[in-house]
Structure formats: C-alpha cells, structure tokens
Short mmCIF file of C-alpha atoms and ligand atoms in Angstrom, two decimals:
data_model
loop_
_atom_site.label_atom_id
_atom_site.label_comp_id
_atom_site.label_asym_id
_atom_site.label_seq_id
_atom_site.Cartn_x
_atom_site.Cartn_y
_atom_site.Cartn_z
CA UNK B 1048 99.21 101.04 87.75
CA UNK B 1049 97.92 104.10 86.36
CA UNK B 1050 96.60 107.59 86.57
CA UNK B 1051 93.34 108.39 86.14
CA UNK B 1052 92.18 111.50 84.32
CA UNK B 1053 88.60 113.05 83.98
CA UNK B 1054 87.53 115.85 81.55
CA UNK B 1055 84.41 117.74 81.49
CA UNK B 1056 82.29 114.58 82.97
CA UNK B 1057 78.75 115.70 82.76
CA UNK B 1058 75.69 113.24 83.27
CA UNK B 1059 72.12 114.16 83.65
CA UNK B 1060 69.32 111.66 84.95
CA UNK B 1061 66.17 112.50 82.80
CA UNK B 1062 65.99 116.52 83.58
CA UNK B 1063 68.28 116.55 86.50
CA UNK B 1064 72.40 117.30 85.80
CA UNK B 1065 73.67 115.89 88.57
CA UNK B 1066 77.87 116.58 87.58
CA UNK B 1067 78.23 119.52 86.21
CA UNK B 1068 81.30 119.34 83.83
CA UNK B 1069 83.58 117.41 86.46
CA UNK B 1070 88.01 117.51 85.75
CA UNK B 1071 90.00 115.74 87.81
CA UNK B 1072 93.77 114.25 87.29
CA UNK B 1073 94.67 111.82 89.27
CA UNK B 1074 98.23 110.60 89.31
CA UNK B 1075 99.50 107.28 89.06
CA UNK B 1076 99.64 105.61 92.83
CA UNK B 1077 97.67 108.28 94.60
CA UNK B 1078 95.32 108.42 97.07
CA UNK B 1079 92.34 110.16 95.99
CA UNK B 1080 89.50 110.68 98.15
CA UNK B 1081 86.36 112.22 96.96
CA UNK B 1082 84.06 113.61 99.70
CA UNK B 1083 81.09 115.38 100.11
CA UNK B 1084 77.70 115.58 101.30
CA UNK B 1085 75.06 112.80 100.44
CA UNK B 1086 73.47 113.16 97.12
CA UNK B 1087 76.26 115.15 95.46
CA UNK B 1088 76.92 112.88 93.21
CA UNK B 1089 79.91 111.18 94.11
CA UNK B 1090 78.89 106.88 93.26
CA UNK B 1091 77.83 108.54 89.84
CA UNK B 1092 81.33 110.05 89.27
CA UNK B 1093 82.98 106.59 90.17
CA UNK B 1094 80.59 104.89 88.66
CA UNK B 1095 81.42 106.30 85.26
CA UNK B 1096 84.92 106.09 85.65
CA UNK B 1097 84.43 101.93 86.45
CA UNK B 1098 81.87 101.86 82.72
CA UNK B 1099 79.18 101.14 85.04
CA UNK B 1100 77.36 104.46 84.43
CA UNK B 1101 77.72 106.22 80.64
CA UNK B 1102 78.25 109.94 80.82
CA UNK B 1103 76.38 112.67 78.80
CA UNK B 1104 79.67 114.41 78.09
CA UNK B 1105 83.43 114.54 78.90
CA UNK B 1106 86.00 111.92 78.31
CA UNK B 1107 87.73 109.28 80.67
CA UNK B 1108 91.21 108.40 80.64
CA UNK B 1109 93.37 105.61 82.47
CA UNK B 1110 96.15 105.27 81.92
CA UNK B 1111 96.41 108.13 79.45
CA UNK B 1112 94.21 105.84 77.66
CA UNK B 1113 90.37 106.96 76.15
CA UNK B 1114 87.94 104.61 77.83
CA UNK B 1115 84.62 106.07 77.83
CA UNK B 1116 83.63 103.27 75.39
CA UNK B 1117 85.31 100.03 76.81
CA UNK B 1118 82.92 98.12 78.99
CA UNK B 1119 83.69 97.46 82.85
CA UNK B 1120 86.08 94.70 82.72
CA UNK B 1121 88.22 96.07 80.01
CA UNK B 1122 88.95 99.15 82.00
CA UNK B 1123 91.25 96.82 84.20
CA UNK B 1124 90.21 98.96 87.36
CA UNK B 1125 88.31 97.34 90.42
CA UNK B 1126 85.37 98.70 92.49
CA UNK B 1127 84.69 97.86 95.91
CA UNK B 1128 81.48 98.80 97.12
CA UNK B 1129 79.86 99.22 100.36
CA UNK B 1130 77.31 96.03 100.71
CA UNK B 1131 80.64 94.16 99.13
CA UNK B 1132 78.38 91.79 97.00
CA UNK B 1133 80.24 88.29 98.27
CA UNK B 1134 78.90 85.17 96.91
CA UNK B 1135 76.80 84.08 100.37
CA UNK B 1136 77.15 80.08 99.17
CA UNK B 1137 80.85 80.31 98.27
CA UNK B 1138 83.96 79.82 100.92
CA UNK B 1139 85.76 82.92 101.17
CA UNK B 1140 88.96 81.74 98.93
CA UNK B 1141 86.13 80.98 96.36
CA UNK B 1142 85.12 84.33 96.43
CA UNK B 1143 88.56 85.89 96.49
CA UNK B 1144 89.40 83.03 93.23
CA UNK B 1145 86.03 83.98 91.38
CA UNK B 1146 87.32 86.94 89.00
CA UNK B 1147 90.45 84.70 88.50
CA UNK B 1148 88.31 81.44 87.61
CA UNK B 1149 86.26 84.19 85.31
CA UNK B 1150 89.03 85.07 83.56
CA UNK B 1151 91.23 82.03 83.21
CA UNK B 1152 88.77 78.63 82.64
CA UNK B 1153 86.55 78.36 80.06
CA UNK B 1154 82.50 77.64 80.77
CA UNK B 1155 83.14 73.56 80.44
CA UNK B 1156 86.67 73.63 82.84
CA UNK B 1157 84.67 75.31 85.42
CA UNK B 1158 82.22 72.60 85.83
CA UNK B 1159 83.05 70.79 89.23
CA UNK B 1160 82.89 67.06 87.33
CA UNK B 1161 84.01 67.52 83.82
CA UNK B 1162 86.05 70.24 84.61
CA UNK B 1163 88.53 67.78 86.41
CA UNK B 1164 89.18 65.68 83.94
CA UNK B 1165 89.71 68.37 80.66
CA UNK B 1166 93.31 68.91 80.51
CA UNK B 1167 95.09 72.35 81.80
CA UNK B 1168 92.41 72.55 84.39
CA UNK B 1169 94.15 71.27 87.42
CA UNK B 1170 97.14 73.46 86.67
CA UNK B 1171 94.69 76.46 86.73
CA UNK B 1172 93.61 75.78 89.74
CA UNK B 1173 96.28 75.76 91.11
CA UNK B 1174 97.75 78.57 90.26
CA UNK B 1175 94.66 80.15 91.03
CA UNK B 1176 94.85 78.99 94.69
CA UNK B 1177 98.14 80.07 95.14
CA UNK B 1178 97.71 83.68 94.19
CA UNK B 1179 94.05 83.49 96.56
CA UNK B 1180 96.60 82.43 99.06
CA UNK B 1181 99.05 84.93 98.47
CA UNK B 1182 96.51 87.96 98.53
CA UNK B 1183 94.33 86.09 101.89
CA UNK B 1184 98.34 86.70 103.51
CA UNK B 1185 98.60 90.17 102.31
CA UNK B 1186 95.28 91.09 104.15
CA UNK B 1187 95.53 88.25 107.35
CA UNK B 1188 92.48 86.34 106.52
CA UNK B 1189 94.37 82.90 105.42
CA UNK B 1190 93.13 81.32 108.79
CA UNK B 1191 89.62 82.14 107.42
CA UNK B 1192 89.62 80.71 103.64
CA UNK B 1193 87.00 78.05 104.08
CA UNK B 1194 84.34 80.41 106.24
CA UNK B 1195 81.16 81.57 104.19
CA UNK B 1196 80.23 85.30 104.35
CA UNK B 1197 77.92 84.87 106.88
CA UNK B 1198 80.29 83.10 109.32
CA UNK B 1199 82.60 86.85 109.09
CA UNK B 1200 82.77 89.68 110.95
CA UNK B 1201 82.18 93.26 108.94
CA UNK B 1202 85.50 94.39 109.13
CA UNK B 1203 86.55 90.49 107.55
CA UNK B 1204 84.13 90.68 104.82
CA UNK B 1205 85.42 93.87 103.81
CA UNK B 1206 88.88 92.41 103.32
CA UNK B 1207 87.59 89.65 101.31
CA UNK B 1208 85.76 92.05 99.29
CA UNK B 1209 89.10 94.07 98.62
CA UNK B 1210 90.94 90.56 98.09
CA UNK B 1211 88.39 89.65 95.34
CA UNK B 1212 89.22 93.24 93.80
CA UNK B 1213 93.04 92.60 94.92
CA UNK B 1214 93.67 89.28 92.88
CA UNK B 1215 93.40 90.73 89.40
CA UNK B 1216 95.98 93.57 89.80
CA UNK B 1217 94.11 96.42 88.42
CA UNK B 1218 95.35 99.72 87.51
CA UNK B 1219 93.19 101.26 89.72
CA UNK B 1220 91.32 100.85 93.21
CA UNK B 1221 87.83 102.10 92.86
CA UNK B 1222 85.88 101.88 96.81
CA UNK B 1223 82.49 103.59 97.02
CA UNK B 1224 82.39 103.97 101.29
CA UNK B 1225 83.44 100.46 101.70
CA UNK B 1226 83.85 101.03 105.44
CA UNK B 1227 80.47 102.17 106.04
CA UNK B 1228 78.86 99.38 106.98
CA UNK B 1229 81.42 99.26 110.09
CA UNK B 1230 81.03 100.37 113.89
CA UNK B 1231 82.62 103.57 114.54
CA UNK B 1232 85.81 101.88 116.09
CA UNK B 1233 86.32 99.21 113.41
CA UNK B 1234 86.12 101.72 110.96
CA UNK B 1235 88.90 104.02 112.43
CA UNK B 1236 91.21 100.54 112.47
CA UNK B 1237 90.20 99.38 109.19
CA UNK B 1238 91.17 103.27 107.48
CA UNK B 1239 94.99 102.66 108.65
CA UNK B 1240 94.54 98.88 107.25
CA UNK B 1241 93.57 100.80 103.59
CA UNK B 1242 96.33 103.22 103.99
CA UNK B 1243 98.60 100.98 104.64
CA UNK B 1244 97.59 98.74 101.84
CA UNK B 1245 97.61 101.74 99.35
CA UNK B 1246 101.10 102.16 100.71
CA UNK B 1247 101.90 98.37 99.98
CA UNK B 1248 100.31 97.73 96.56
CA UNK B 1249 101.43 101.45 95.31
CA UNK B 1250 98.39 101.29 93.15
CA UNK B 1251 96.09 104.38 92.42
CA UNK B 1252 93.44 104.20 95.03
CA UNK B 1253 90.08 106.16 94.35
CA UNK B 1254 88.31 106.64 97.56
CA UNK B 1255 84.77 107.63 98.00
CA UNK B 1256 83.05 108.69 101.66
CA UNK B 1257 80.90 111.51 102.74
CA UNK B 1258 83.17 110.77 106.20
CA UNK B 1259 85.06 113.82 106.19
CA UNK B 1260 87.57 112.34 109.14
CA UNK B 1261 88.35 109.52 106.71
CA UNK B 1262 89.04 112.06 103.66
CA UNK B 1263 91.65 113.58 105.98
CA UNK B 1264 93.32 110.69 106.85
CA UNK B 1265 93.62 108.44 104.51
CA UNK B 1266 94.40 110.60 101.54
CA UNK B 1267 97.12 112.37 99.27
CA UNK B 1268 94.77 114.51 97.86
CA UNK B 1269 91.20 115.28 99.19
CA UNK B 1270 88.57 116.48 96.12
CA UNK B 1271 85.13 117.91 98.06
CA UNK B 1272 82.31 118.09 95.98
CA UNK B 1273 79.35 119.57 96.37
CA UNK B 1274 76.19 119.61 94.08
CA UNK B 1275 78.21 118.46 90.91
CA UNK B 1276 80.96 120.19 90.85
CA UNK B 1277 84.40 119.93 92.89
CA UNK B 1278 84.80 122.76 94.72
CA UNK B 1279 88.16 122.63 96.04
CA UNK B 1280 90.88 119.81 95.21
CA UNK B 1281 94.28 119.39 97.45
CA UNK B 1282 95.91 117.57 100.13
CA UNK B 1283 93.96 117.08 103.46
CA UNK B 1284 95.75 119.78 105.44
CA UNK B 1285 95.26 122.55 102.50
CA UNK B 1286 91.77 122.02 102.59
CA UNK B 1287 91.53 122.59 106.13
CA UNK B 1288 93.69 125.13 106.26
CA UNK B 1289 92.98 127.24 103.27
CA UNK B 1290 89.30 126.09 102.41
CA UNK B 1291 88.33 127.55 98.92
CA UNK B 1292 85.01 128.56 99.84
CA UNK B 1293 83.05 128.89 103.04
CA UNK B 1294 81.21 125.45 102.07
CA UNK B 1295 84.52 123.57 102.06
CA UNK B 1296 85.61 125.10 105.38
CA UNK B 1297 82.26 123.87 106.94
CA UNK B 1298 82.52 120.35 105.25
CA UNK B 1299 85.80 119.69 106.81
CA UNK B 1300 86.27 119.44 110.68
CA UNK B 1301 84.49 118.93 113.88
CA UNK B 1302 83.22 120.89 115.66
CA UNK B 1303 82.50 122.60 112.63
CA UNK B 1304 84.52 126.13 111.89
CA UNK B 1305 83.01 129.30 113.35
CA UNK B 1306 81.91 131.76 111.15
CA UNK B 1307 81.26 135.65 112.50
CA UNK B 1308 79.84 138.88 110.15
CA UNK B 1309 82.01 141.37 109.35
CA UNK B 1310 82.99 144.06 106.81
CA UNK B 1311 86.21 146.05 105.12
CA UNK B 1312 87.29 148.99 105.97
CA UNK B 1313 89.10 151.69 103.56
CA UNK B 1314 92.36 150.55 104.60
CA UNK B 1315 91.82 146.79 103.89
CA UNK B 1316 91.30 145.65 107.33
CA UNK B 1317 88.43 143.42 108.13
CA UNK B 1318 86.44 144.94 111.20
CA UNK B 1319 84.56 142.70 113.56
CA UNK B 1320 81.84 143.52 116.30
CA UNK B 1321 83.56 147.04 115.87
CA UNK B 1322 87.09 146.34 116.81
CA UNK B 1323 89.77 146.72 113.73
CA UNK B 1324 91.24 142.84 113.48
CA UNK B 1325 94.87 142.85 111.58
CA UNK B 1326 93.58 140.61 108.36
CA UNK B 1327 93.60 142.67 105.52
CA UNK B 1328 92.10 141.50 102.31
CA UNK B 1329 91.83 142.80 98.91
CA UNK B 1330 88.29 144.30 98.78
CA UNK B 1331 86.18 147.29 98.21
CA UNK B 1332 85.51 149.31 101.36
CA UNK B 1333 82.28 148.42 102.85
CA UNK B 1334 82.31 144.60 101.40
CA UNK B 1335 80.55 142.29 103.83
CA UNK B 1336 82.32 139.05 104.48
CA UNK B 1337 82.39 136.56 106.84
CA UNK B 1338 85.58 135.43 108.87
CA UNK B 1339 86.32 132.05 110.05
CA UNK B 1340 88.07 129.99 112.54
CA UNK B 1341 88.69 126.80 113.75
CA UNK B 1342 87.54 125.44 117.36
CA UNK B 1343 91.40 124.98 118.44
CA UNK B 1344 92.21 128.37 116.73
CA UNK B 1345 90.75 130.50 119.52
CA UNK B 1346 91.92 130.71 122.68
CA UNK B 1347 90.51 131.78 126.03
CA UNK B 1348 91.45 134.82 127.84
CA UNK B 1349 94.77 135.16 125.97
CA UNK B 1350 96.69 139.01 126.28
CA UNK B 1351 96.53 140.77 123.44
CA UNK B 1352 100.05 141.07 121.52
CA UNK B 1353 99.97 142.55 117.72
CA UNK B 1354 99.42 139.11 115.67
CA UNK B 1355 96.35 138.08 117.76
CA UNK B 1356 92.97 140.00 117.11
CA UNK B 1357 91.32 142.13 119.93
CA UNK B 1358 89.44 140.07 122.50
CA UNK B 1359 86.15 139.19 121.49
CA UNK B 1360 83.86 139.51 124.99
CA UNK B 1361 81.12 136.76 125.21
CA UNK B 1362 79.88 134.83 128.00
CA UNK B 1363 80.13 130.76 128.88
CA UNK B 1364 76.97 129.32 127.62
CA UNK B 1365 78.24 125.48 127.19
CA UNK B 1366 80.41 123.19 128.02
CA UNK B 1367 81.24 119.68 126.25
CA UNK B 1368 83.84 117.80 127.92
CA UNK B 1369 85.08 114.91 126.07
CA UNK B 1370 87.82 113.45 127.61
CA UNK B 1371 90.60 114.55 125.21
CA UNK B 1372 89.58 117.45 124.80
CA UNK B 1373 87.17 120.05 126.05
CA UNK B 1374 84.82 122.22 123.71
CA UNK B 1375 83.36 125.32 125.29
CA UNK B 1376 81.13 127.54 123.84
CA UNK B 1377 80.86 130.91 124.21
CA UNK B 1378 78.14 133.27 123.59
CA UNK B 1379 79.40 136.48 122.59
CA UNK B 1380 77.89 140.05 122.44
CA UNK B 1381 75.19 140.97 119.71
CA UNK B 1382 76.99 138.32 117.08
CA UNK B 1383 75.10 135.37 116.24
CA UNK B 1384 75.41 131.82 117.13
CA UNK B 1385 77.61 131.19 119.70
CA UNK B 1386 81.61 130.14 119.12
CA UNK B 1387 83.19 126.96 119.84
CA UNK B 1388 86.76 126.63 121.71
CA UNK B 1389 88.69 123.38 121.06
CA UNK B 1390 90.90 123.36 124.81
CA UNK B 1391 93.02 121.01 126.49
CA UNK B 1392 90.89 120.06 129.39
CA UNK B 1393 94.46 120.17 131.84
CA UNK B 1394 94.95 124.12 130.57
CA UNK B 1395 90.83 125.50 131.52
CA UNK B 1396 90.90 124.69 135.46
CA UNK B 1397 87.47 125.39 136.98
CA UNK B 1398 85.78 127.27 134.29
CA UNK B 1399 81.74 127.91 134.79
CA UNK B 1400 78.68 128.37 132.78
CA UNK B 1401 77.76 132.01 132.55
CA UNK B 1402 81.77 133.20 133.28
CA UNK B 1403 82.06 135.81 131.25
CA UNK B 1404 85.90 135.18 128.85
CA UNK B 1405 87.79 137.19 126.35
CA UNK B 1406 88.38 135.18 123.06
CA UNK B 1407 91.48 135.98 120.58
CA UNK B 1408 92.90 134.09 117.61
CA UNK B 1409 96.31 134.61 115.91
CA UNK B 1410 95.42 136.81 112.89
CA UNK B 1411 97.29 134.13 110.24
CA UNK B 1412 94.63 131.46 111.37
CA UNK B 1413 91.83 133.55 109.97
CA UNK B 1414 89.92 133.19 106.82
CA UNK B 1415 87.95 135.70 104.85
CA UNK B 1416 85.29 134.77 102.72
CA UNK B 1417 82.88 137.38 100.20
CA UNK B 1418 79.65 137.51 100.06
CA UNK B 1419 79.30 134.56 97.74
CA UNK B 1420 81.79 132.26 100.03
CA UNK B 1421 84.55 132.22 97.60
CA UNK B 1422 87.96 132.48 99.68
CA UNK B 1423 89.05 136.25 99.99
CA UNK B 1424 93.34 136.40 99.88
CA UNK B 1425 95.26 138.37 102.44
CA UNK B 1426 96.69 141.57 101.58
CA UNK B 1427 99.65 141.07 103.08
CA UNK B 1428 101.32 137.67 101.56
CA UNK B 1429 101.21 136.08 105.32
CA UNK B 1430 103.10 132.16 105.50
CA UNK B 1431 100.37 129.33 104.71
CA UNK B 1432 99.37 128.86 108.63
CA UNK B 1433 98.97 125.13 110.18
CA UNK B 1434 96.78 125.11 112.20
CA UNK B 1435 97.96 122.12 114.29
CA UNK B 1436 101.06 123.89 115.08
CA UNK B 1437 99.77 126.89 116.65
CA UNK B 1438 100.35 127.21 120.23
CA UNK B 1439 97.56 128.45 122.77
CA UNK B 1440 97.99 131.24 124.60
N1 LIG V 1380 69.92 105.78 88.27
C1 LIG V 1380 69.52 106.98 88.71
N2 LIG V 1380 68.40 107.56 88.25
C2 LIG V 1380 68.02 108.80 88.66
N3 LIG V 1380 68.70 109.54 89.56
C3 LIG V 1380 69.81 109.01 90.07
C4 LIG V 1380 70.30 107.72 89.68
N4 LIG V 1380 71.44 107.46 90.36
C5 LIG V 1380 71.66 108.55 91.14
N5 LIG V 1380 70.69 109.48 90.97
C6 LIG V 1380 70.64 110.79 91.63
O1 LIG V 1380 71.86 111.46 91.38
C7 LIG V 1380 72.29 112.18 92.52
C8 LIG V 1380 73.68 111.77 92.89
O2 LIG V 1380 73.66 110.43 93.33
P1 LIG V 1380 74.95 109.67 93.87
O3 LIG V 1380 74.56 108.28 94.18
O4 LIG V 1380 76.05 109.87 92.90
O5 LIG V 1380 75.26 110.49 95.19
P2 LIG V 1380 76.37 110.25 96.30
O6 LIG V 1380 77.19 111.48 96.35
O7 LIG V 1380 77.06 108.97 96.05
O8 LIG V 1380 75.52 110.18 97.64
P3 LIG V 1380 75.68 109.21 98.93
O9 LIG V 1380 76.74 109.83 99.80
O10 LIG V 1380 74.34 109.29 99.58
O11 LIG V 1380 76.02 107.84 98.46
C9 LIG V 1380 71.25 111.94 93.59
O12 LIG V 1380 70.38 113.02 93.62
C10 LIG V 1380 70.55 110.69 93.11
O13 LIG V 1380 69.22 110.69 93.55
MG1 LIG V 1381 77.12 107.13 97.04
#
C-alpha cells in the first residue's frame, strides 16, 4: 500500500500541452476517481503515473518514493485497462498466474517439457496456483478457472483482468474505465463489486471514467478535470454541492444543473428576472453572474417563506416521466432555456403541458458563479447545504 503523489505533471504531444502542470496527493488506501470529459487528458495522467507515458515536467511519487525514472514494473502499481488485454489462448487461471510465472520462473522453468523436470519448478507452481486460487475466490470466478476469454461474459473478463492485476499485491490500483465495455446494468453491479473490493484489499485505488455517476459513487475523493488541469478536487458530495466553477457543476449530475442570468445589487443581493433573491455574495454592484440549481432543488408551486427565493413564473413546456422520478420542465418568462424540476411522480398529481407554475428554491441550495465561472462565496457564512436532504415544499 501506498499513497500516490503528483507534482507539477506537465506533458506535451509534439505542439499540443495536453496537462497543464497537474498536483494531486493521493493518500494511502483511497479511492480516487479522476473524471472528466473525453480528451482531457485523463489515460495520459495515469499513464504517467504507471511509467507507461514519460512526462515533460513534474515529479511522481509512490509511496513517498521518486519514480519518474523506474520503468513500469518497478513502480509495483497495476493498471487495468478497458479492452483488459487477456491472453485469448490461455485458461483464465493462466492468465490470472501469468505476472506471477513472470516474476517467479526463469525463461528455461517455464518451458512446459523441461520446465518439469528442473528442480524448484513444481514447488513454484504450486504456490503459484494456490494464490490464482485464492484471488479467483476473492472475486467468485473459481468455478470458471479453465474457461478461455472468449468462453466469458464482460462483466467475468473484467474480474479476471483485475485478478491478473490482483495477484501481485501492488501498492496501487491503476483502472483506466475498466467498466466501459459493460451494458448499462452490469456496469451499475460491477461499480459496488469495485467498491467493495477497494474496501476489502484497503489498497489505493486510482479510478479513471468520464462516467460522472460512477465518480460519485464509487469514490473518496472525486478530481474533475477538464482540458489539463483539475479543476476542482473533493469528495463526491462537495463537488456536487459546492462545484468550484460553473464547468464542474455542469459535469456532475443529471439532468444537468440549471443555470439562469443575473446580476448584484449594491447591497450584495443577487437579483433575478427582477425580483431581489436572499443570496448575497461578495461582489461589485452591477457584476453579472449566473446562479445555479439542481433539478431536485426547485420545487413547484411552493409558498413563499423568507429562506426560499420569490417564485419564478414560467409555463409547463415538458414533461419526462421516468418511473422514479418525474422531470418537468418549465419554460419561464423572458429567461433562457427552460428549467428542469426533479419531482416525486406521487407529489405532482395531474399536472399539464402549458399549466402555467410558480418555481422557488431554498436560498442555501443556490450557487453563484462570476463572469468567468469561478464559484462566487456567500456573504453571509450560510451551513454547507446537502442537497439530498432538502425537503420539497
Ligand atoms: N500518443 C499520443 N500522441 C499524440 N496525442 C496524444 C497521444 N495520446 C493522447 N493524445 C492526445 O492527448 C489528449 C488527451 O488524451 P487522453 O487519452 O489522456 O484523454 P482521456 O481524458 O483519457 O479521454 P477519453 O475519455 O476519451 O479516454 C487527447 O487530445 C489525445 O488526442
Ligand atoms: Mg482515456
């Protein structure tokens, strides 16, 4: 086990920088997830940290160690990765065994005929076996040692993949989207199976996905990158909470967070559609920012009280029912795109397109962003808000 730290990681491809001076600690047994859009550069970050990729600048740490020039398999860290490169003509357990077999017998010992007869080798083997054994228990997939790749299921060959990575105890779990490759629904069981490992093996996990759903649940800390650089880097709730910057707050969550013009008054208070909201942020008068709010932060037609913002009048202009949960949108007066209303289908009764509602929100669940996106603080020191405990209505 180990933590993993990053300073000032910087790589260009020919004339492109593609991180931008990347730091990053990550502690020893975390659960790191680094998310962000395609392209940002987040294989190239992991990359570098496995010795698979050499940066332009920076240095790399595990284990409060310098690594930047040890090759791959000196860094004692493994990387799963998304196609999970399995040996097609090798048995599963011969897979899981190979990095052991690497490692342990010498070119002659691992030939199948001479092999058995230089002494040591059968003892190898069997020791070998027995930990391939051990780790095919830890994951359920004893019953399928003996299948080839091609006779498993995705979700299977992703677990021999992580078994292969599993048997040499690194210090470190490096997966580049390992679960991509999986249907939506294996994909939500297989994210509790990794949690639940990383919860097992206690080893640092470094998690890479441009699945924002899987950031948020799998993680103790969430890093979102964008372009190069991380923009914001905390646990899953405080990102979507208290995003740093508008980008972060429209990375994380679906339906994505609704975002409405608006400026500051002289007193502080951010004014919306011309009603006075009470949000007050430290800015000059006349500073145009932008105020945002989650789906299942607004509510429909609720009274007025003096935490929740004046009503915002709109008009129904869609309505998404999804079982769980219903999402209406609602087109309101002279201000942009239209908002979107996370509800409990049980509380809306017979709502219709074209009704014209009232929307409010609870003045804590609002955030202010400048100009430039960056987060704006409230005046008045209000408690961090959670958004999944706020009550409708
Ligand atoms: N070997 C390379 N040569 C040139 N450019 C590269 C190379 N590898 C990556 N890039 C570029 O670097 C940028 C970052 O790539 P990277 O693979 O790190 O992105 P990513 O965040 O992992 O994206 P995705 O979510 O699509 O996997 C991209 O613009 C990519 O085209
Ligand atoms: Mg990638």
């Amino acid at each position: 086990m180990a933590s993993v730290r990053l300073r000032e990681i910087r790589k260009a491809f020919r004339d492109t920088q593609i991180l931008h001076g990347v730091s990053l600690d990550i502690a020893d047994g975390e659960f790191l997830t680094l998310v962000g859009p395609s392209g940002c550069g987040k294989s190239t970050l992991l990359r570098i940290i496995a010795g698979l990729e050499q940066h332009d600048d920076g240095d790399v740490l595990i284990g409060e160690r310098p690594v930047d020039h040890l090759p791959p398999k000196a860094r004692d860290v493994a990387m799963v990765f998304q196609s999970y490169a399995l040996y097609p003509y090798m048995t599963v357990a011969e897979n899981i065994a190979l990095p052991l077999v690497m490692r342990r017998m010498n070119t002659w010992q691992r030939l199948p005929f001479i092999g058995r007869i230089l002494p040591g080798t059968a003892e190898r083997r069997r020791s070998i076996a027995a930990e391939t054994d051990a780790v095919a228990r830890i994951l359920g997939i004893s019953q399928l040692l003996e299948r080839r790749p091609a006779q498993l299921s995705g979700g299977q060959r992703q677990r021999v993949a992580l078994g292969r990575a599993m048997v040499r105890h690194p210090q470190a779990f490096l997966m580049d989207e390992p679960l991509s490759n999986l249907d939506a629904k294996l994909r939500v069981h297989a994210r509790a199976e990794i949690a639940d490992l990383h919860r097992r093996l206690g080893v640092t996990f470094i998690y890479v996905t441009h699945d924002q759903a899987e950031a948020m649940t799998m993680s103790d800390r969430v890093a979102v990158m964008m372009g190069g650089r991380l923009l914001q880097v905390a646990p899953p709730q405080e990102i979507y909470d208290q995003p740093a910057t508008l980008d972060v707050a429209r990375f994380v969550g679906t339906p994505e967070i609704n975002v409405l013009p608006a400026h500051v008054r002289s007193d502080g208070a951010v004014e919306v559609g011309g009603r006075v909201w009470p949000v007050e942020v430290s800015a000059e008068a006349g500073t145009e920012v932008q105020v945002a709010i989650r789906p299942e932060a607004l509510a429909l037609g609720a009274a007025e009280t003096r935490e929740r913002t004046p009503p915002l009048a709109g008009s129904v202009c869609n309505i998404e029912r999804l079982g769980s949960e219903t999402l209406v949108h609602v087109a309101i007066d002279g201000l942009g795109a239209p908002l979107i209303v996370r509800v409990d289908p049980a509380s809306i009764g017979s709502l219709s397109l074209q009704q014209a509602v009232v929307l409010t929100t609870v003045a804590r669940a609002v955030s202010v962003f400048d100009a430039q996106g960056r987060r704006l603080e409230r005046r008045r020191a209000s408690q961090p808000v959670r958004l999944a405990e706020l009550a409708h209505g």
